[in-house]
Amino acid sequence: MKNRVYNFAAGPSMLADKVLNELHEEFFNYHDSGMAVMEMSHRSKGYLEIFEDAKARLKRIMEIPDDYEIFFMHGGATAQFAAVPMNLLKKKADYIITGNFSRKAAQEASKYGEVNIVYDGKENDYSRIPSSEELSLSEDADYVHLCSNNTIYGTEWKKYPDTGTIPLIADMSSDILSRRIDVSDFGLIYAGAQKNIGIAGIAVVIIRKDLIIEADPMTPQIMDYALTLKNDSMLNTPSTYAIYVLGKVLKWIEEVGGIKEIERRNIEKAGLLYDYLDSQSFYQPHAEKDSRSLMNVTFRTANEELDAKFVSETAKLGLCNLKGHRLVKGIRASIYNAMPIEGVKKLVEFMDEFARENG
Ligand code: PMP
């Protein structure tokens, strides 16, 4: 592909070349059907095969146990900020705030019931993940909610808290399928697809069957988990193309060796950046060492002018979208599954050159 850049955007973000090529090849004429996938009825045999294949691949790759359901829902992760409490918050829920999105999730939930903030890392500018001892979890919460990877701040849970019989709910929008996890540790996992598993338009929801209970009567049909199950995620027209792309991304993951290989690659890629950051003093990393994200690497130079110069010079070299989020400023390299190691190597080389020239 000519002029292809290394896109370090936080999401929507890179797709593997292999995935884009397959989408391209099948674009006008999907499997000799004479039509594009986006022209197909969601009830047609051809499309239902795509849909079932995506679900089966996700179940296989994540080793999702049989007592869980997989939903493809509308509205990205943000819709789940509301859907989770509308379906599951009967009395009280515990929320752990480690960044912007967990705060938004808690704010949304507080419209529907009592929200107990068990930790808020704002004093340390969300630069770390709390230890279990720092969490004052309730004994009678309907669930505990956390955000697995904080896209903006570049921190990630390494070991999830043990919540006993209280269901743990995780927003995995920015680290789903980046490393091995045990699905059975969670009551519910949700993720917007546009970072690690496809394009914008859907959220994947993985829910333990016993948590599919009667939703609050004011819940819109489209956000009701029991109705979603009853209609197999097709209560209305699903985001057909986004589900098709998800299937292609999952196929690519299986072809490269599954989640174990993806995790190995991610550790290697992030390691290059963090080892470099630890070897010098020109850049300061934002996240504390034991809380560092494999997906979003955040750091800054001595001042905002140099940060801006860094971003503009990298863009000229085809290393794009490295500007940090406005809440943290500085620089953020989002290195999701589809970012090749060559992109990270090129970035580290440039960082070193830039430090020598501007240090
Ligand atoms: N949670 C996390 C961790 C995110 O990174 C994002 C998006 N950047 C969201 C939630 C919101 O996702 P969406 O845009 O799919 O609603």
CSV table of C-alpha atoms and ligand atoms in Angstrom, one decimal:
chain,number,residue,atom,x,y,z
A,1,MET,CA,0.0,0.0,0.0
A,2,LYS,CA,1.5,3.3,-1.1
A,3,ASN,CA,1.9,6.2,1.4
A,4,ARG,CA,0.7,4.0,4.3
A,5,VAL,CA,1.5,5.7,7.6
A,6,TYR,CA,2.0,4.3,11.1
A,7,ASN,CA,-1.1,5.5,12.8
A,8,PHE,CA,-0.7,5.9,16.5
A,9,ALA,CA,-4.2,7.2,17.1
A,10,ALA,CA,-6.1,6.2,20.2
A,11,GLY,CA,-9.2,5.1,18.3
A,12,PRO,CA,-10.4,4.7,15.6
A,13,SER,CA,-7.0,3.2,14.9
A,14,MET,CA,-5.0,1.0,12.7
A,15,LEU,CA,-6.3,-2.2,11.1
A,16,ALA,CA,-3.9,-4.9,10.0
A,17,ASP,CA,-3.0,-4.7,6.3
A,18,LYS,CA,-4.2,-8.3,5.9
A,19,VAL,CA,-7.6,-7.2,7.2
A,20,LEU,CA,-7.8,-4.2,4.9
A,21,ASN,CA,-6.8,-6.3,1.9
A,22,GLU,CA,-9.5,-8.8,2.5
A,23,LEU,CA,-12.1,-6.1,2.9
A,24,HIS,CA,-10.9,-4.6,-0.3
A,25,GLU,CA,-11.0,-7.9,-2.2
A,26,GLU,CA,-14.5,-8.6,-1.1
A,27,PHE,CA,-15.8,-5.1,-1.3
A,28,PHE,CA,-18.0,-5.2,-4.5
A,29,ASN,CA,-18.8,-8.9,-4.6
A,30,TYR,CA,-18.8,-10.8,-1.4
A,31,HIS,CA,-18.2,-14.5,-2.1
A,32,ASP,CA,-19.8,-14.3,-5.5
A,33,SER,CA,-23.1,-13.1,-4.1
A,34,GLY,CA,-23.0,-10.2,-6.6
A,35,MET,CA,-23.3,-7.7,-3.8
A,36,ALA,CA,-21.3,-5.9,-1.1
A,37,VAL,CA,-21.7,-7.0,2.5
A,38,MET,CA,-23.1,-3.6,3.4
A,39,GLU,CA,-25.9,-4.3,0.9
A,40,MET,CA,-26.9,-7.6,2.4
A,41,SER,CA,-30.0,-8.2,4.5
A,42,HIS,CA,-29.1,-8.9,8.1
A,43,ARG,CA,-31.6,-11.8,7.9
A,44,SER,CA,-30.0,-13.4,4.8
A,45,LYS,CA,-28.3,-16.7,4.9
A,46,GLY,CA,-25.0,-15.2,3.7
A,47,TYR,CA,-25.0,-12.5,6.3
A,48,LEU,CA,-26.0,-14.8,9.1
A,49,GLU,CA,-23.0,-16.9,8.4
A,50,ILE,CA,-20.8,-13.8,8.8
A,51,PHE,CA,-22.5,-13.0,12.1
A,52,GLU,CA,-22.2,-16.5,13.5
A,53,ASP,CA,-18.6,-16.9,12.4
A,54,ALA,CA,-17.6,-13.7,14.2
A,55,LYS,CA,-19.3,-14.9,17.4
A,56,ALA,CA,-17.7,-18.3,17.2
A,57,ARG,CA,-14.2,-16.8,16.6
A,58,LEU,CA,-14.6,-14.5,19.6
A,59,LYS,CA,-15.7,-17.4,21.8
A,60,ARG,CA,-12.7,-19.5,20.6
A,61,ILE,CA,-10.1,-16.8,20.9
A,62,MET,CA,-11.1,-15.5,24.3
A,63,GLU,CA,-12.1,-19.0,25.5
A,64,ILE,CA,-15.4,-17.7,26.6
A,65,PRO,CA,-17.1,-20.3,28.8
A,66,ASP,CA,-20.6,-21.8,27.8
A,67,ASP,CA,-22.4,-19.9,30.6
A,68,TYR,CA,-21.7,-16.6,28.9
A,69,GLU,CA,-23.5,-14.8,26.0
A,70,ILE,CA,-21.9,-12.6,23.4
A,71,PHE,CA,-23.9,-9.5,22.2
A,72,PHE,CA,-23.1,-7.0,19.5
A,73,MET,CA,-24.8,-3.8,20.5
A,74,HIS,CA,-25.1,-0.3,19.2
A,75,GLY,CA,-23.8,3.0,20.7
A,76,GLY,CA,-20.2,2.0,21.4
A,77,ALA,CA,-18.9,1.7,25.0
A,78,THR,CA,-20.7,4.9,26.0
A,79,ALA,CA,-24.1,3.3,25.5
A,80,GLN,CA,-22.9,0.5,27.9
A,81,PHE,CA,-22.2,3.2,30.6
A,82,ALA,CA,-26.0,3.4,30.7
A,83,ALA,CA,-27.0,-0.1,29.7
A,84,VAL,CA,-25.0,-1.7,32.6
A,85,PRO,CA,-26.8,0.2,35.4
A,86,MET,CA,-30.2,0.1,33.6
A,87,ASN,CA,-30.0,-3.7,33.5
A,88,LEU,CA,-28.0,-4.5,36.7
A,89,LEU,CA,-28.1,-1.7,39.2
A,90,LYS,CA,-30.9,-2.5,41.6
A,91,LYS,CA,-29.7,-0.9,44.8
A,92,LYS,CA,-26.0,0.1,44.7
A,93,ALA,CA,-22.9,-0.3,42.6
A,94,ASP,CA,-19.2,0.2,43.3
A,95,TYR,CA,-17.2,2.2,40.8
A,96,ILE,CA,-13.4,2.4,40.7
A,97,ILE,CA,-12.2,5.6,39.0
A,98,THR,CA,-8.9,5.3,37.4
A,99,GLY,CA,-9.4,7.8,34.5
A,100,ASN,CA,-11.8,9.7,32.4
A,101,PHE,CA,-13.9,6.9,31.1
A,102,SER,CA,-14.5,5.2,34.4
A,103,ARG,CA,-15.5,8.6,35.7
A,104,LYS,CA,-18.0,9.0,32.9
A,105,ALA,CA,-19.3,5.5,33.5
A,106,ALA,CA,-19.9,6.3,37.2
A,107,GLN,CA,-21.6,9.6,36.3
A,108,GLU,CA,-23.9,7.9,33.9
A,109,ALA,CA,-24.7,5.1,36.4
A,110,SER,CA,-25.6,7.7,39.1
A,111,LYS,CA,-28.7,8.6,37.1
A,112,TYR,CA,-30.1,5.1,37.7
A,113,GLY,CA,-29.2,4.3,41.3
A,114,GLU,CA,-26.7,4.6,44.1
A,115,VAL,CA,-23.1,4.8,43.0
A,116,ASN,CA,-20.4,4.2,45.6
A,117,ILE,CA,-17.0,5.6,44.4
A,118,VAL,CA,-14.5,3.2,46.0
A,119,TYR,CA,-11.4,4.8,44.7
A,120,ASP,CA,-10.6,7.9,42.7
A,121,GLY,CA,-7.1,8.5,41.4
A,122,LYS,CA,-7.4,12.2,40.6
A,123,GLU,CA,-4.9,13.2,43.2
A,124,ASN,CA,-2.1,11.4,41.4
A,125,ASP,CA,-3.4,12.6,38.0
A,126,TYR,CA,-4.5,9.0,37.2
A,127,SER,CA,-0.9,7.9,36.9
A,128,ARG,CA,-1.5,4.6,38.6
A,129,ILE,CA,-3.8,1.7,39.3
A,130,PRO,CA,-4.7,1.1,43.0
A,131,SER,CA,-3.8,-2.0,44.9
A,132,SER,CA,-6.6,-4.1,46.3
A,133,GLU,CA,-5.9,-2.7,49.8
A,134,GLU,CA,-6.8,0.8,48.6
A,135,LEU,CA,-10.3,-0.2,47.5
A,136,SER,CA,-13.1,0.0,50.1
A,137,LEU,CA,-15.5,-2.4,48.3
A,138,SER,CA,-19.1,-2.7,49.6
A,139,GLU,CA,-20.3,-6.1,50.8
A,140,ASP,CA,-23.7,-5.6,49.2
A,141,ALA,CA,-23.1,-4.0,45.8
A,142,ASP,CA,-24.9,-5.3,42.8
A,143,TYR,CA,-21.6,-5.1,40.9
A,144,VAL,CA,-18.1,-3.6,40.9
A,145,HIS,CA,-17.2,-1.6,37.8
A,146,LEU,CA,-13.7,-0.7,36.5
A,147,CYS,CA,-12.0,0.3,33.3
A,148,SER,CA,-9.3,-2.2,32.4
A,149,ASN,CA,-7.1,0.1,30.4
A,150,ASN,CA,-7.1,3.9,30.7
A,151,THR,CA,-6.7,5.1,27.1
A,152,ILE,CA,-6.0,8.7,28.0
A,153,TYR,CA,-3.6,8.2,30.9
A,154,GLY,CA,-1.9,5.1,29.7
A,155,THR,CA,-2.4,2.9,32.8
A,156,GLU,CA,-3.8,-0.7,32.8
A,157,TRP,CA,-4.8,-3.2,35.5
A,158,LYS,CA,-2.3,-6.0,35.8
A,159,LYS,CA,-4.2,-8.0,38.4
A,160,TYR,CA,-7.9,-7.4,38.7
A,161,PRO,CA,-9.4,-7.1,42.2
A,162,ASP,CA,-11.0,-10.2,43.7
A,163,THR,CA,-14.7,-9.2,44.3
A,164,GLY,CA,-15.8,-12.6,45.5
A,165,THR,CA,-19.4,-13.3,44.6
A,166,ILE,CA,-20.0,-9.7,43.5
A,167,PRO,CA,-19.9,-9.5,39.7
A,168,LEU,CA,-16.9,-7.6,38.3
A,169,ILE,CA,-17.7,-5.5,35.3
A,170,ALA,CA,-14.9,-4.2,33.0
A,171,ASP,CA,-14.8,-1.7,30.3
A,172,MET,CA,-12.1,-3.3,28.0
A,173,SER,CA,-12.6,-0.9,25.1
A,174,SER,CA,-8.9,-0.2,24.7
A,175,ASP,CA,-7.3,-3.6,25.7
A,176,ILE,CA,-9.7,-6.3,24.7
A,177,LEU,CA,-7.9,-9.1,22.9
A,178,SER,CA,-4.5,-7.5,23.7
A,179,ARG,CA,-3.5,-10.2,26.3
A,180,ARG,CA,-4.9,-13.3,27.9
A,181,ILE,CA,-7.5,-12.8,30.5
A,182,ASP,CA,-9.8,-15.3,32.3
A,183,VAL,CA,-13.3,-14.4,31.2
A,184,SER,CA,-14.7,-16.2,34.2
A,185,ASP,CA,-13.2,-13.6,36.5
A,186,PHE,CA,-15.9,-11.2,35.2
A,187,GLY,CA,-19.6,-10.9,35.3
A,188,LEU,CA,-19.6,-8.7,32.2
A,189,ILE,CA,-17.0,-7.3,29.8
A,190,TYR,CA,-17.8,-4.6,27.3
A,191,ALA,CA,-15.7,-2.9,24.6
A,192,GLY,CA,-16.2,-0.4,21.8
A,193,ALA,CA,-14.8,-2.1,18.7
A,194,GLN,CA,-12.8,0.7,17.1
A,195,LYS,CA,-9.4,0.2,18.8
A,196,ASN,CA,-8.4,-3.4,18.9
A,197,ILE,CA,-11.2,-5.3,17.3
A,198,GLY,CA,-12.5,-3.4,14.3
A,199,ILE,CA,-14.3,-0.2,13.4
A,200,ALA,CA,-16.7,2.2,15.2
A,201,GLY,CA,-20.3,1.2,15.3
A,202,ILE,CA,-20.6,-1.7,17.7
A,203,ALA,CA,-19.8,-2.6,21.3
A,204,VAL,CA,-19.1,-6.2,22.1
A,205,VAL,CA,-20.7,-7.4,25.4
A,206,ILE,CA,-19.8,-10.6,27.0
A,207,ILE,CA,-22.1,-11.4,29.9
A,208,ARG,CA,-22.6,-14.3,32.3
A,209,LYS,CA,-26.0,-15.7,31.7
A,210,ASP,CA,-27.3,-15.4,35.3
A,211,LEU,CA,-26.8,-11.6,35.0
A,212,ILE,CA,-29.3,-11.3,32.2
A,213,ILE,CA,-32.2,-10.3,34.5
A,214,GLU,CA,-35.1,-8.0,34.3
A,215,ALA,CA,-34.0,-4.5,33.3
A,216,ASP,CA,-35.4,-1.3,34.8
A,217,PRO,CA,-38.8,-0.8,33.1
A,218,MET,CA,-37.6,2.6,31.6
A,219,THR,CA,-34.7,0.8,29.7
A,220,PRO,CA,-34.9,1.4,26.0
A,221,GLN,CA,-35.5,-1.9,24.2
A,222,ILE,CA,-32.2,-1.5,22.3
A,223,MET,CA,-30.3,-1.5,25.6
A,224,ASP,CA,-32.1,-4.3,27.3
A,225,TYR,CA,-29.9,-7.4,27.8
A,226,ALA,CA,-32.8,-9.9,28.0
A,227,LEU,CA,-34.3,-8.6,24.8
A,228,THR,CA,-30.9,-8.6,23.2
A,229,LEU,CA,-30.5,-12.2,24.1
A,230,LYS,CA,-34.0,-13.1,22.9
A,231,ASN,CA,-33.3,-11.5,19.5
A,232,ASP,CA,-29.7,-12.6,19.2
A,233,SER,CA,-28.4,-9.0,18.9
A,234,MET,CA,-30.9,-8.4,16.1
A,235,LEU,CA,-33.7,-6.6,17.8
A,236,ASN,CA,-33.3,-4.1,15.0
A,237,THR,CA,-30.8,-3.9,12.1
A,238,PRO,CA,-27.4,-4.5,13.6
A,239,SER,CA,-24.2,-2.6,12.5
A,240,THR,CA,-23.7,-5.2,9.8
A,241,TYR,CA,-20.5,-4.0,8.3
A,242,ALA,CA,-18.8,-3.4,11.7
A,243,ILE,CA,-19.6,-7.0,12.7
A,244,TYR,CA,-18.2,-8.2,9.4
A,245,VAL,CA,-15.0,-6.2,10.0
A,246,LEU,CA,-14.8,-7.6,13.6
A,247,GLY,CA,-14.9,-11.1,12.1
A,248,LYS,CA,-12.0,-10.3,9.8
A,249,VAL,CA,-10.0,-8.9,12.7
A,250,LEU,CA,-10.7,-12.1,14.7
A,251,LYS,CA,-9.7,-14.2,11.7
A,252,TRP,CA,-6.4,-12.3,11.5
A,253,ILE,CA,-5.8,-12.9,15.2
A,254,GLU,CA,-6.3,-16.6,14.7
A,255,GLU,CA,-4.0,-16.7,11.7
A,256,VAL,CA,-1.1,-15.0,13.4
A,257,GLY,CA,-1.3,-17.5,16.3
A,258,GLY,CA,-4.1,-16.4,18.6
A,259,ILE,CA,-4.1,-14.3,21.7
A,260,LYS,CA,-0.9,-15.8,23.1
A,261,GLU,CA,1.1,-14.5,20.1
A,262,ILE,CA,-0.7,-11.2,20.1
A,263,GLU,CA,0.2,-10.8,23.8
A,264,ARG,CA,3.8,-11.7,23.1
A,265,ARG,CA,3.9,-9.0,20.3
A,266,ASN,CA,2.3,-6.4,22.5
A,267,ILE,CA,4.8,-7.0,25.4
A,268,GLU,CA,7.6,-6.7,22.9
A,269,LYS,CA,6.3,-3.5,21.3
A,270,ALA,CA,5.5,-1.8,24.6
A,271,GLY,CA,8.8,-3.0,26.0
A,272,LEU,CA,10.8,-1.2,23.3
A,273,LEU,CA,9.1,2.1,24.3
A,274,TYR,CA,9.3,1.7,28.0
A,275,ASP,CA,12.9,0.4,28.0
A,276,TYR,CA,13.9,3.4,26.0
A,277,LEU,CA,11.9,5.8,28.3
A,278,ASP,CA,13.7,4.2,31.3
A,279,SER,CA,17.1,4.7,29.8
A,280,GLN,CA,17.0,8.5,29.4
A,281,SER,CA,15.8,11.7,31.1
A,282,PHE,CA,14.7,13.8,28.2
A,283,TYR,CA,11.1,12.4,28.2
A,284,GLN,CA,9.1,11.8,31.4
A,285,PRO,CA,6.6,8.9,31.3
A,286,HIS,CA,3.1,9.7,32.8
A,287,ALA,CA,2.2,6.3,34.2
A,288,GLU,CA,3.9,4.7,37.2
A,289,LYS,CA,6.0,1.7,36.3
A,290,ASP,CA,3.8,-1.1,37.7
A,291,SER,CA,0.7,0.5,36.1
A,292,ARG,CA,1.9,0.9,32.6
A,293,SER,CA,-0.4,0.2,29.7
A,294,LEU,CA,0.6,-2.2,26.9
A,295,MET,CA,-1.7,-0.2,24.6
A,296,ASN,CA,-1.3,3.5,25.2
A,297,VAL,CA,2.2,4.8,26.1
A,298,THR,CA,2.1,8.3,27.5
A,299,PHE,CA,5.0,10.6,28.1
A,300,ARG,CA,6.1,14.2,27.7
A,301,THR,CA,9.1,16.4,27.1
A,302,ALA,CA,10.2,19.3,29.2
A,303,ASN,CA,7.6,21.7,27.8
A,304,GLU,CA,4.6,22.0,25.6
A,305,GLU,CA,6.4,23.7,22.7
A,306,LEU,CA,8.8,20.7,22.4
A,307,ASP,CA,5.8,18.3,22.6
A,308,ALA,CA,4.2,20.2,19.7
A,309,LYS,CA,7.5,20.1,17.7
A,310,PHE,CA,7.8,16.4,18.4
A,311,VAL,CA,4.3,15.7,17.1
A,312,SER,CA,4.7,17.8,14.0
A,313,GLU,CA,8.1,16.3,13.1
A,314,THR,CA,6.9,12.7,13.6
A,315,ALA,CA,3.9,13.4,11.3
A,316,LYS,CA,6.2,14.4,8.5
A,317,LEU,CA,7.9,11.0,8.8
A,318,GLY,CA,4.6,9.1,8.6
A,319,LEU,CA,4.3,8.5,12.4
A,320,CYS,CA,0.9,10.0,12.9
A,321,ASN,CA,-1.4,11.0,15.6
A,322,LEU,CA,1.0,11.1,18.5
A,323,LYS,CA,-0.5,14.1,20.2
A,324,GLY,CA,-1.5,13.4,23.8
A,325,HIS,CA,-5.1,13.8,24.9
A,326,ARG,CA,-5.9,17.3,26.1
A,327,LEU,CA,-6.4,16.1,29.7
A,328,VAL,CA,-2.8,14.8,30.0
A,329,LYS,CA,-1.2,16.7,27.1
A,330,GLY,CA,2.3,15.6,26.1
A,331,ILE,CA,2.6,12.6,23.7
A,332,ARG,CA,0.7,9.4,23.5
A,333,ALA,CA,1.6,6.4,21.3
A,334,SER,CA,-1.3,4.1,21.0
A,335,ILE,CA,0.1,0.7,19.9
A,336,TYR,CA,-2.9,-1.6,19.5
A,337,ASN,CA,-2.7,-5.1,18.1
A,338,ALA,CA,-2.5,-3.9,14.5
A,339,MET,CA,0.5,-1.6,15.0
A,340,PRO,CA,3.5,-3.4,13.5
A,341,ILE,CA,6.7,-3.6,15.5
A,342,GLU,CA,8.5,-1.7,12.7
A,343,GLY,CA,6.3,1.4,13.5
A,344,VAL,CA,7.4,1.2,17.2
A,345,LYS,CA,11.1,0.8,16.2
A,346,LYS,CA,10.9,3.8,13.9
A,347,LEU,CA,9.3,5.8,16.7
A,348,VAL,CA,11.9,4.9,19.3
A,349,GLU,CA,14.7,5.8,16.8
A,350,PHE,CA,13.1,9.2,16.2
A,351,MET,CA,12.7,9.8,19.9
A,352,ASP,CA,16.3,9.2,20.5
A,353,GLU,CA,17.3,11.6,17.6
A,354,PHE,CA,14.9,14.2,18.8
A,355,ALA,CA,16.2,14.0,22.3
A,356,ARG,CA,19.8,14.4,21.2
A,357,GLU,CA,18.9,17.4,19.0
A,358,ASN,CA,16.7,19.2,21.5
A,359,GLY,CA,18.1,18.0,24.9
B,1,PMP,N1,-14.0,3.5,27.4
B,1,PMP,C1,-12.7,3.6,27.0
B,1,PMP,C2,-11.7,2.9,27.8
B,1,PMP,C3,-12.4,4.3,25.9
B,1,PMP,O1,-11.1,4.4,25.5
B,1,PMP,C4,-13.4,4.9,25.1
B,1,PMP,C5,-13.2,5.7,23.8
B,1,PMP,N2,-12.0,6.3,23.7
B,1,PMP,C6,-14.7,4.8,25.6
B,1,PMP,C7,-15.0,4.1,26.7
B,1,PMP,C8,-15.9,5.4,24.8
B,1,PMP,O2,-16.1,4.6,23.7
B,1,PMP,P1,-17.1,4.9,22.6
B,1,PMP,O3,-16.6,6.0,21.8
B,1,PMP,O4,-17.1,3.6,21.8
B,1,PMP,O5,-18.4,5.2,23.2
